[in-house]
Amino acid sequence: MPSAVTYTIRRLEEELGVELFDRSGHRAVLTDAGHLVLARGRELLNAAEALRAATRGLGEGWEPSFTIAVNSLLRLEPILELLAEFHAAHPDVALALTEEVLDGAWEALETGRADLAIGAHGEAPRGITARAFGTPDWVYVCAPEHPATALGAPIEVEQLSALTAVVAQDTARERPGRSTGLFDQHRRIAVPHLAWKIAAQRAGLGVGWLPRHRVAADLAAGRLVELELTEPRGAEPLQLAWRRGRRGKALRWFLDRLDTMDLEAALLGSG
């Protein structure tokens, strides 16, 4: 070993109080402690490089991390394609996705848990900029063997009170939870994700509204049946939303790319 390297290793061994190399044989080999120091040293070097890159990016206007809150009813593939494109061009910006339901998207922006929300709906809170991009086509469905199919068509809203509704829970942690499209049904089964809601209704556990683009295959195959109601669900557009006054380059990149897309077709189409 070069004398400078040997000296440095000796000093490190003295400071740590352990031997990093076993020198009893013809060639020095790493001890267990040596392997640990080598692995942790690599981690520290990588962390230091990541810190330098993040600091450099921050100085140039790039956020060190960027989180997107996505409404669970949207098609995820186009969003993943955007993330892949961004990551290829800006690998030093840490990316994250969260799945949000109802007011969870607004709260994620308000609390800083997310930098951009795709698919927020309802009235935007103060300090949040929002713009609509499309409206889901909702269908009221159940499993083909569910008793609701014997109620006739169209079904009166009063008849739904005897049925169990499957609902997706609001992901808001601090805001009061809310439900949309829910009639005066006394019995309900709450699930945390839209995928679980679809599975629960497919299993015959209850009835409820689902976005047509997410259950088109189930309807075509007869795994779910569309019910006609006397009272349709009101149209509520989905929105892109972000905190007002934010000017980071990652946010601008995503907004510019999203502006070039037909979001209603991409995120609400049957794909």
PDB file of C-alpha atoms in Angstrom:
ATOM      1  CA  MET A   1       0.000   0.000   0.000  1.00  0.00           C
ATOM      2  CA  PRO A   2       1.248   3.525  -0.607  1.00  0.00           C
ATOM      3  CA  SER A   3       2.689   4.967   2.590  1.00  0.00           C
ATOM      4  CA  ALA A   4       0.095   7.796   2.773  1.00  0.00           C
ATOM      5  CA  VAL A   5      -2.782   5.298   2.576  1.00  0.00           C
ATOM      6  CA  THR A   6      -1.109   3.019   5.133  1.00  0.00           C
ATOM      7  CA  TYR A   7      -0.624   5.928   7.512  1.00  0.00           C
ATOM      8  CA  THR A   8      -4.255   7.018   7.147  1.00  0.00           C
ATOM      9  CA  ILE A   9      -5.529   3.501   7.832  1.00  0.00           C
ATOM     10  CA  ARG A  10      -3.292   3.188  10.891  1.00  0.00           C
ATOM     11  CA  ARG A  11      -4.569   6.498  12.243  1.00  0.00           C
ATOM     12  CA  LEU A  12      -8.156   5.404  11.665  1.00  0.00           C
ATOM     13  CA  GLU A  13      -7.542   2.107  13.457  1.00  0.00           C
ATOM     14  CA  GLU A  14      -6.056   3.952  16.411  1.00  0.00           C
ATOM     15  CA  GLU A  15      -9.000   6.349  16.598  1.00  0.00           C
ATOM     16  CA  LEU A  16     -11.589   3.559  16.326  1.00  0.00           C
ATOM     17  CA  GLY A  17      -9.721   1.128  18.549  1.00  0.00           C
ATOM     18  CA  VAL A  18     -10.140  -1.774  16.105  1.00  0.00           C
ATOM     19  CA  GLU A  19      -8.117  -3.412  13.351  1.00  0.00           C
ATOM     20  CA  LEU A  20      -9.519  -2.814   9.891  1.00  0.00           C
ATOM     21  CA  PHE A  21      -7.138  -5.264   8.175  1.00  0.00           C
ATOM     22  CA  ASP A  22      -5.921  -8.717   9.150  1.00  0.00           C
ATOM     23  CA  ARG A  23      -2.209  -8.604   8.328  1.00  0.00           C
ATOM     24  CA  SER A  24      -1.324 -12.089   9.544  1.00  0.00           C
ATOM     25  CA  GLY A  25      -1.250 -13.624   6.072  1.00  0.00           C
ATOM     26  CA  HIS A  26       0.665 -12.940   2.872  1.00  0.00           C
ATOM     27  CA  ARG A  27      -1.842 -10.251   1.925  1.00  0.00           C
ATOM     28  CA  ALA A  28      -3.791  -7.944   4.199  1.00  0.00           C
ATOM     29  CA  VAL A  29      -7.532  -8.621   4.146  1.00  0.00           C
ATOM     30  CA  LEU A  30     -10.415  -6.675   5.607  1.00  0.00           C
ATOM     31  CA  THR A  31     -11.684  -7.662   9.019  1.00  0.00           C
ATOM     32  CA  ASP A  32     -15.379  -7.577   9.874  1.00  0.00           C
ATOM     33  CA  ALA A  33     -14.836  -4.087  11.251  1.00  0.00           C
ATOM     34  CA  GLY A  34     -13.051  -3.145   8.038  1.00  0.00           C
ATOM     35  CA  HIS A  35     -15.977  -4.329   5.912  1.00  0.00           C
ATOM     36  CA  LEU A  36     -18.357  -2.288   8.095  1.00  0.00           C
ATOM     37  CA  VAL A  37     -16.260   0.872   7.807  1.00  0.00           C
ATOM     38  CA  LEU A  38     -15.971   0.384   4.034  1.00  0.00           C
ATOM     39  CA  ALA A  39     -19.738  -0.039   3.585  1.00  0.00           C
ATOM     40  CA  ARG A  40     -20.619   2.882   5.843  1.00  0.00           C
ATOM     41  CA  GLY A  41     -17.932   5.020   4.247  1.00  0.00           C
ATOM     42  CA  ARG A  42     -19.455   4.448   0.823  1.00  0.00           C
ATOM     43  CA  GLU A  43     -22.862   5.417   2.209  1.00  0.00           C
ATOM     44  CA  LEU A  44     -21.413   8.637   3.635  1.00  0.00           C
ATOM     45  CA  LEU A  45     -19.681   9.492   0.360  1.00  0.00           C
ATOM     46  CA  ASN A  46     -22.895   8.886  -1.590  1.00  0.00           C
ATOM     47  CA  ALA A  47     -24.860  10.986   0.910  1.00  0.00           C
ATOM     48  CA  ALA A  48     -22.322  13.771   0.644  1.00  0.00           C
ATOM     49  CA  GLU A  49     -22.539  13.709  -3.151  1.00  0.00           C
ATOM     50  CA  ALA A  50     -26.347  13.726  -3.002  1.00  0.00           C
ATOM     51  CA  LEU A  51     -26.205  16.686  -0.627  1.00  0.00           C
ATOM     52  CA  ARG A  52     -23.895  18.573  -2.980  1.00  0.00           C
ATOM     53  CA  ALA A  53     -26.199  17.853  -5.926  1.00  0.00           C
ATOM     54  CA  ALA A  54     -29.320  18.880  -3.988  1.00  0.00           C
ATOM     55  CA  THR A  55     -27.672  22.084  -2.779  1.00  0.00           C
ATOM     56  CA  ARG A  56     -26.499  22.899  -6.286  1.00  0.00           C
ATOM     57  CA  GLY A  57     -29.993  22.261  -7.654  1.00  0.00           C
ATOM     58  CA  LEU A  58     -31.603  24.391  -4.957  1.00  0.00           C
ATOM     59  CA  GLY A  59     -29.330  27.261  -5.900  1.00  0.00           C
ATOM     60  CA  GLU A  60     -30.516  26.903  -9.485  1.00  0.00           C
ATOM     61  CA  GLY A  61     -34.193  26.945  -8.461  1.00  0.00           C
ATOM     62  CA  TRP A  62     -34.858  23.178  -8.395  1.00  0.00           C
ATOM     63  CA  GLU A  63     -36.636  21.746  -5.368  1.00  0.00           C
ATOM     64  CA  PRO A  64     -34.566  19.051  -3.589  1.00  0.00           C
ATOM     65  CA  SER A  65     -37.698  16.886  -3.411  1.00  0.00           C
ATOM     66  CA  PHE A  66     -41.105  16.968  -5.087  1.00  0.00           C
ATOM     67  CA  THR A  67     -44.268  15.132  -4.010  1.00  0.00           C
ATOM     68  CA  ILE A  68     -47.386  14.668  -6.119  1.00  0.00           C
ATOM     69  CA  ALA A  69     -50.724  13.796  -4.495  1.00  0.00           C
ATOM     70  CA  VAL A  70     -52.797  11.715  -6.912  1.00  0.00           C
ATOM     71  CA  ASN A  71     -56.530  11.075  -6.691  1.00  0.00           C
ATOM     72  CA  SER A  72     -57.010   7.321  -6.405  1.00  0.00           C
ATOM     73  CA  LEU A  73     -59.599   7.215  -9.185  1.00  0.00           C
ATOM     74  CA  LEU A  74     -57.172   8.373 -11.901  1.00  0.00           C
ATOM     75  CA  ARG A  75     -55.253   6.174 -14.301  1.00  0.00           C
ATOM     76  CA  LEU A  76     -51.708   6.032 -12.932  1.00  0.00           C
ATOM     77  CA  GLU A  77     -49.784   5.017 -16.067  1.00  0.00           C
ATOM     78  CA  PRO A  78     -49.602   8.515 -17.670  1.00  0.00           C
ATOM     79  CA  ILE A  79     -48.401   9.987 -14.368  1.00  0.00           C
ATOM     80  CA  LEU A  80     -45.688   7.337 -14.054  1.00  0.00           C
ATOM     81  CA  GLU A  81     -44.556   8.128 -17.596  1.00  0.00           C
ATOM     82  CA  LEU A  82     -44.215  11.798 -16.595  1.00  0.00           C
ATOM     83  CA  LEU A  83     -42.203  10.839 -13.527  1.00  0.00           C
ATOM     84  CA  ALA A  84     -39.888   8.688 -15.621  1.00  0.00           C
ATOM     85  CA  GLU A  85     -39.329  11.558 -18.062  1.00  0.00           C
ATOM     86  CA  PHE A  86     -38.615  14.015 -15.260  1.00  0.00           C
ATOM     87  CA  HIS A  87     -36.317  11.632 -13.382  1.00  0.00           C
ATOM     88  CA  ALA A  88     -34.271  10.945 -16.502  1.00  0.00           C
ATOM     89  CA  ALA A  89     -33.640  14.676 -16.912  1.00  0.00           C
ATOM     90  CA  HIS A  90     -33.356  15.639 -13.215  1.00  0.00           C
ATOM     91  CA  PRO A  91     -32.263  12.583 -11.201  1.00  0.00           C
ATOM     92  CA  ASP A  92     -31.126  14.667  -8.205  1.00  0.00           C
ATOM     93  CA  VAL A  93     -34.691  15.750  -7.358  1.00  0.00           C
ATOM     94  CA  ALA A  94     -36.235  13.143  -5.037  1.00  0.00           C
ATOM     95  CA  LEU A  95     -39.722  12.224  -6.275  1.00  0.00           C
ATOM     96  CA  ALA A  96     -42.661  10.818  -4.316  1.00  0.00           C
ATOM     97  CA  LEU A  97     -46.294   9.931  -5.020  1.00  0.00           C
ATOM     98  CA  THR A  98     -49.105   9.771  -2.492  1.00  0.00           C
ATOM     99  CA  GLU A  99     -52.613   8.440  -3.059  1.00  0.00           C
ATOM    100  CA  GLU A 100     -55.350  10.767  -1.819  1.00  0.00           C
ATOM    101  CA  VAL A 101     -59.125  10.541  -1.481  1.00  0.00           C
ATOM    102  CA  LEU A 102     -61.516  13.511  -1.204  1.00  0.00           C
ATOM    103  CA  ASP A 103     -60.154  16.288   1.058  1.00  0.00           C
ATOM    104  CA  GLY A 104     -56.859  14.468   1.492  1.00  0.00           C
ATOM    105  CA  ALA A 105     -55.527  16.187  -1.637  1.00  0.00           C
ATOM    106  CA  TRP A 106     -56.306  19.678  -0.317  1.00  0.00           C
ATOM    107  CA  GLU A 107     -54.835  18.888   3.075  1.00  0.00           C
ATOM    108  CA  ALA A 108     -51.674  17.447   1.509  1.00  0.00           C
ATOM    109  CA  LEU A 109     -51.087  20.813  -0.195  1.00  0.00           C
ATOM    110  CA  GLU A 110     -52.006  22.912   2.843  1.00  0.00           C
ATOM    111  CA  THR A 111     -49.686  21.009   5.177  1.00  0.00           C
ATOM    112  CA  GLY A 112     -46.807  20.704   2.729  1.00  0.00           C
ATOM    113  CA  ARG A 113     -47.135  16.926   2.384  1.00  0.00           C
ATOM    114  CA  ALA A 114     -47.450  17.485  -1.367  1.00  0.00           C
ATOM    115  CA  ASP A 115     -46.282  20.097  -3.868  1.00  0.00           C
ATOM    116  CA  LEU A 116     -48.824  19.303  -6.595  1.00  0.00           C
ATOM    117  CA  ALA A 117     -52.221  17.595  -6.522  1.00  0.00           C
ATOM    118  CA  ILE A 118     -53.674  15.863  -9.564  1.00  0.00           C
ATOM    119  CA  GLY A 119     -57.377  15.163  -9.244  1.00  0.00           C
ATOM    120  CA  ALA A 120     -58.398  17.348  -6.285  1.00  0.00           C
ATOM    121  CA  HIS A 121     -62.125  18.098  -6.259  1.00  0.00           C
ATOM    122  CA  GLY A 122     -64.415  20.395  -4.396  1.00  0.00           C
ATOM    123  CA  GLU A 123     -63.763  23.998  -3.439  1.00  0.00           C
ATOM    124  CA  ALA A 124     -60.089  24.950  -3.288  1.00  0.00           C
ATOM    125  CA  PRO A 125     -58.958  26.247   0.134  1.00  0.00           C
ATOM    126  CA  ARG A 126     -57.487  29.709   0.536  1.00  0.00           C
ATOM    127  CA  GLY A 127     -53.930  29.940  -0.731  1.00  0.00           C
ATOM    128  CA  ILE A 128     -54.352  27.143  -3.268  1.00  0.00           C
ATOM    129  CA  THR A 129     -54.436  27.664  -7.041  1.00  0.00           C
ATOM    130  CA  ALA A 130     -56.581  25.141  -8.913  1.00  0.00           C
ATOM    131  CA  ARG A 131     -57.766  24.574 -12.451  1.00  0.00           C
ATOM    132  CA  ALA A 132     -60.190  21.949 -13.755  1.00  0.00           C
ATOM    133  CA  PHE A 133     -59.162  19.357 -16.322  1.00  0.00           C
ATOM    134  CA  GLY A 134     -62.014  16.844 -16.588  1.00  0.00           C
ATOM    135  CA  THR A 135     -65.104  15.287 -15.035  1.00  0.00           C
ATOM    136  CA  PRO A 136     -65.421  11.556 -14.296  1.00  0.00           C
ATOM    137  CA  ASP A 137     -68.371   9.582 -15.631  1.00  0.00           C
ATOM    138  CA  TRP A 138     -69.795   7.932 -12.499  1.00  0.00           C
ATOM    139  CA  VAL A 139     -71.844   4.729 -12.521  1.00  0.00           C
ATOM    140  CA  TYR A 140     -73.792   3.229  -9.621  1.00  0.00           C
ATOM    141  CA  VAL A 141     -72.926  -0.467  -9.566  1.00  0.00           C
ATOM    142  CA  CYS A 142     -73.137  -3.711  -7.655  1.00  0.00           C
ATOM    143  CA  ALA A 143     -72.331  -7.388  -8.182  1.00  0.00           C
ATOM    144  CA  PRO A 144     -74.760  -9.259 -10.464  1.00  0.00           C
ATOM    145  CA  GLU A 145     -76.019 -11.422  -7.573  1.00  0.00           C
ATOM    146  CA  HIS A 146     -76.616  -8.441  -5.252  1.00  0.00           C
ATOM    147  CA  PRO A 147     -80.256  -7.917  -4.082  1.00  0.00           C
ATOM    148  CA  ALA A 148     -80.210  -4.396  -5.580  1.00  0.00           C
ATOM    149  CA  THR A 149     -80.551  -5.904  -9.053  1.00  0.00           C
ATOM    150  CA  ALA A 150     -84.062  -7.085  -8.130  1.00  0.00           C
ATOM    151  CA  LEU A 151     -85.325  -3.599  -7.239  1.00  0.00           C
ATOM    152  CA  GLY A 152     -86.305  -2.735 -10.792  1.00  0.00           C
ATOM    153  CA  ALA A 153     -85.328   0.327 -12.763  1.00  0.00           C
ATOM    154  CA  PRO A 154     -85.058   3.130 -12.149  1.00  0.00           C
ATOM    155  CA  ILE A 155     -84.377   2.702  -8.424  1.00  0.00           C
ATOM    156  CA  GLU A 156     -85.866   5.285  -6.090  1.00  0.00           C
ATOM    157  CA  VAL A 157     -83.377   6.920  -3.745  1.00  0.00           C
ATOM    158  CA  GLU A 158     -85.527   5.879  -0.757  1.00  0.00           C
ATOM    159  CA  GLN A 159     -84.979   2.234  -1.667  1.00  0.00           C
ATOM    160  CA  LEU A 160     -81.222   2.626  -1.205  1.00  0.00           C
ATOM    161  CA  SER A 161     -81.568   3.174   2.557  1.00  0.00           C
ATOM    162  CA  ALA A 162     -81.943  -0.573   3.045  1.00  0.00           C
ATOM    163  CA  LEU A 163     -78.685  -1.305   1.192  1.00  0.00           C
ATOM    164  CA  THR A 164     -75.099  -1.305   2.420  1.00  0.00           C
ATOM    165  CA  ALA A 165     -72.863   1.246   0.719  1.00  0.00           C
ATOM    166  CA  VAL A 166     -69.156   0.716   0.129  1.00  0.00           C
ATOM    167  CA  VAL A 167     -67.261   3.999   0.574  1.00  0.00           C
ATOM    168  CA  ALA A 168     -63.657   5.091   0.131  1.00  0.00           C
ATOM    169  CA  GLN A 169     -62.360   6.829   3.251  1.00  0.00           C
ATOM    170  CA  ASP A 170     -61.242  10.439   3.107  1.00  0.00           C
ATOM    171  CA  THR A 171     -57.441  10.530   3.508  1.00  0.00           C
ATOM    172  CA  ALA A 172     -57.495  13.927   5.250  1.00  0.00           C
ATOM    173  CA  ARG A 173     -55.898  13.619   8.699  1.00  0.00           C
ATOM    174  CA  GLU A 174     -56.898  16.945  10.222  1.00  0.00           C
ATOM    175  CA  ARG A 175     -59.866  18.127   8.166  1.00  0.00           C
ATOM    176  CA  PRO A 176     -63.299  16.655   8.949  1.00  0.00           C
ATOM    177  CA  GLY A 177     -63.805  13.655   6.662  1.00  0.00           C
ATOM    178  CA  ARG A 178     -66.402  13.887   3.925  1.00  0.00           C
ATOM    179  CA  SER A 179     -68.156  11.570   1.490  1.00  0.00           C
ATOM    180  CA  THR A 180     -69.564  12.342  -1.936  1.00  0.00           C
ATOM    181  CA  GLY A 181     -72.393  10.698  -3.820  1.00  0.00           C
ATOM    182  CA  LEU A 182     -73.615   8.973  -0.649  1.00  0.00           C
ATOM    183  CA  PHE A 183     -77.361   8.720  -0.095  1.00  0.00           C
ATOM    184  CA  ASP A 184     -79.060   8.228   3.280  1.00  0.00           C
ATOM    185  CA  GLN A 185     -77.760   4.707   3.679  1.00  0.00           C
ATOM    186  CA  HIS A 186     -77.399   3.734   7.320  1.00  0.00           C
ATOM    187  CA  ARG A 187     -75.072   0.809   6.676  1.00  0.00           C
ATOM    188  CA  ARG A 188     -71.721   1.264   5.060  1.00  0.00           C
ATOM    189  CA  ILE A 189     -68.374  -0.458   4.693  1.00  0.00           C
ATOM    190  CA  ALA A 190     -65.395   1.904   4.557  1.00  0.00           C
ATOM    191  CA  VAL A 191     -62.210   0.966   2.682  1.00  0.00           C
ATOM    192  CA  PRO A 192     -58.965   2.929   2.264  1.00  0.00           C
ATOM    193  CA  HIS A 193     -58.506   2.764  -1.509  1.00  0.00           C
ATOM    194  CA  LEU A 194     -60.601   2.890  -4.653  1.00  0.00           C
ATOM    195  CA  ALA A 195     -59.162  -0.477  -5.739  1.00  0.00           C
ATOM    196  CA  TRP A 196     -60.485  -2.014  -2.516  1.00  0.00           C
ATOM    197  CA  LYS A 197     -63.879  -0.358  -3.075  1.00  0.00           C
ATOM    198  CA  ILE A 198     -64.072  -1.903  -6.536  1.00  0.00           C
ATOM    199  CA  ALA A 199     -63.079  -5.307  -5.134  1.00  0.00           C
ATOM    200  CA  ALA A 200     -65.615  -5.052  -2.298  1.00  0.00           C
ATOM    201  CA  GLN A 201     -68.467  -4.199  -4.664  1.00  0.00           C
ATOM    202  CA  ARG A 202     -67.367  -6.923  -7.050  1.00  0.00           C
ATOM    203  CA  ALA A 203     -67.514  -9.351  -4.095  1.00  0.00           C
ATOM    204  CA  GLY A 204     -71.124  -8.345  -3.428  1.00  0.00           C
ATOM    205  CA  LEU A 205     -70.486  -6.502  -0.152  1.00  0.00           C
ATOM    206  CA  GLY A 206     -72.393  -3.407  -1.160  1.00  0.00           C
ATOM    207  CA  VAL A 207     -73.362  -0.797  -3.736  1.00  0.00           C
ATOM    208  CA  GLY A 208     -71.902   2.556  -4.667  1.00  0.00           C
ATOM    209  CA  TRP A 209     -70.620   4.997  -7.253  1.00  0.00           C
ATOM    210  CA  LEU A 210     -67.496   4.140  -9.244  1.00  0.00           C
ATOM    211  CA  PRO A 211     -65.775   5.944 -12.137  1.00  0.00           C
ATOM    212  CA  ARG A 212     -66.741   4.223 -15.391  1.00  0.00           C
ATOM    213  CA  HIS A 213     -63.191   4.175 -16.762  1.00  0.00           C
ATOM    214  CA  ARG A 214     -62.031   2.099 -13.787  1.00  0.00           C
ATOM    215  CA  VAL A 215     -64.763  -0.541 -14.058  1.00  0.00           C
ATOM    216  CA  ALA A 216     -65.402  -0.660 -17.814  1.00  0.00           C
ATOM    217  CA  ALA A 217     -63.879  -4.150 -18.068  1.00  0.00           C
ATOM    218  CA  ASP A 218     -65.908  -5.386 -15.077  1.00  0.00           C
ATOM    219  CA  LEU A 219     -69.127  -4.064 -16.609  1.00  0.00           C
ATOM    220  CA  ALA A 220     -68.337  -5.600 -19.994  1.00  0.00           C
ATOM    221  CA  ALA A 221     -67.547  -8.972 -18.403  1.00  0.00           C
ATOM    222  CA  GLY A 222     -70.605  -8.925 -16.140  1.00  0.00           C
ATOM    223  CA  ARG A 223     -68.618  -8.858 -12.906  1.00  0.00           C
ATOM    224  CA  LEU A 224     -70.426  -5.622 -12.038  1.00  0.00           C
ATOM    225  CA  VAL A 225     -73.876  -4.389 -13.054  1.00  0.00           C
ATOM    226  CA  GLU A 226     -74.858  -0.762 -13.603  1.00  0.00           C
ATOM    227  CA  LEU A 227     -77.961   0.354 -11.716  1.00  0.00           C
ATOM    228  CA  GLU A 228     -80.266   3.093 -12.982  1.00  0.00           C
ATOM    229  CA  LEU A 229     -81.261   5.600 -10.305  1.00  0.00           C
ATOM    230  CA  THR A 230     -83.953   8.269 -10.309  1.00  0.00           C
ATOM    231  CA  GLU A 231     -81.385  10.737  -8.920  1.00  0.00           C
ATOM    232  CA  PRO A 232     -78.123  10.890 -10.892  1.00  0.00           C
ATOM    233  CA  ARG A 233     -74.844  11.952  -9.344  1.00  0.00           C
ATOM    234  CA  GLY A 234     -73.893  15.578  -9.846  1.00  0.00           C
ATOM    235  CA  ALA A 235     -70.932  16.399 -12.055  1.00  0.00           C
ATOM    236  CA  GLU A 236     -67.859  17.586 -10.149  1.00  0.00           C
ATOM    237  CA  PRO A 237     -64.705  18.397 -12.141  1.00  0.00           C
ATOM    238  CA  LEU A 238     -61.269  17.250 -11.057  1.00  0.00           C
ATOM    239  CA  GLN A 239     -58.519  19.824 -10.716  1.00  0.00           C
ATOM    240  CA  LEU A 240     -54.787  20.362 -10.818  1.00  0.00           C
ATOM    241  CA  ALA A 241     -53.819  22.253  -7.674  1.00  0.00           C
ATOM    242  CA  TRP A 242     -50.733  23.733  -6.036  1.00  0.00           C
ATOM    243  CA  ARG A 243     -49.864  26.237  -3.338  1.00  0.00           C
ATOM    244  CA  ARG A 244     -50.076  29.826  -4.521  1.00  0.00           C
ATOM    245  CA  GLY A 245     -46.756  31.616  -4.848  1.00  0.00           C
ATOM    246  CA  ARG A 246     -44.659  28.488  -5.436  1.00  0.00           C
ATOM    247  CA  ARG A 247     -42.138  29.053  -8.230  1.00  0.00           C
ATOM    248  CA  GLY A 248     -39.857  26.020  -8.062  1.00  0.00           C
ATOM    249  CA  LYS A 249     -38.609  24.671 -11.382  1.00  0.00           C
ATOM    250  CA  ALA A 250     -39.908  21.149 -10.716  1.00  0.00           C
ATOM    251  CA  LEU A 251     -43.438  22.473 -10.204  1.00  0.00           C
ATOM    252  CA  ARG A 252     -43.155  24.553 -13.359  1.00  0.00           C
ATOM    253  CA  TRP A 253     -41.822  21.541 -15.300  1.00  0.00           C
ATOM    254  CA  PHE A 254     -44.770  19.357 -14.325  1.00  0.00           C
ATOM    255  CA  LEU A 255     -47.351  22.089 -14.941  1.00  0.00           C
ATOM    256  CA  ASP A 256     -45.876  22.821 -18.373  1.00  0.00           C
ATOM    257  CA  ARG A 257     -45.898  19.130 -19.322  1.00  0.00           C
ATOM    258  CA  LEU A 258     -49.429  18.625 -17.998  1.00  0.00           C
ATOM    259  CA  ASP A 259     -50.549  21.643 -20.042  1.00  0.00           C
ATOM    260  CA  THR A 260     -49.511  19.815 -23.228  1.00  0.00           C
ATOM    261  CA  MET A 261     -51.615  16.730 -22.413  1.00  0.00           C
ATOM    262  CA  ASP A 262     -55.273  15.940 -22.901  1.00  0.00           C
ATOM    263  CA  LEU A 263     -55.648  15.121 -19.224  1.00  0.00           C
ATOM    264  CA  GLU A 264     -59.279  14.081 -19.363  1.00  0.00           C
ATOM    265  CA  ALA A 265     -58.490  11.458 -22.012  1.00  0.00           C
ATOM    266  CA  ALA A 266     -55.204  10.385 -20.415  1.00  0.00           C
ATOM    267  CA  LEU A 267     -56.319  10.147 -16.783  1.00  0.00           C
ATOM    268  CA  LEU A 268     -60.049   9.427 -17.107  1.00  0.00           C
ATOM    269  CA  GLY A 269     -60.094   7.377 -20.309  1.00  0.00           C
ATOM    270  CA  SER A 270     -60.524   3.633 -20.331  1.00  0.00           C
ATOM    271  CA  GLY A 271     -56.979   3.311 -21.713  1.00  0.00           C
TER     272      GLY A 271
END
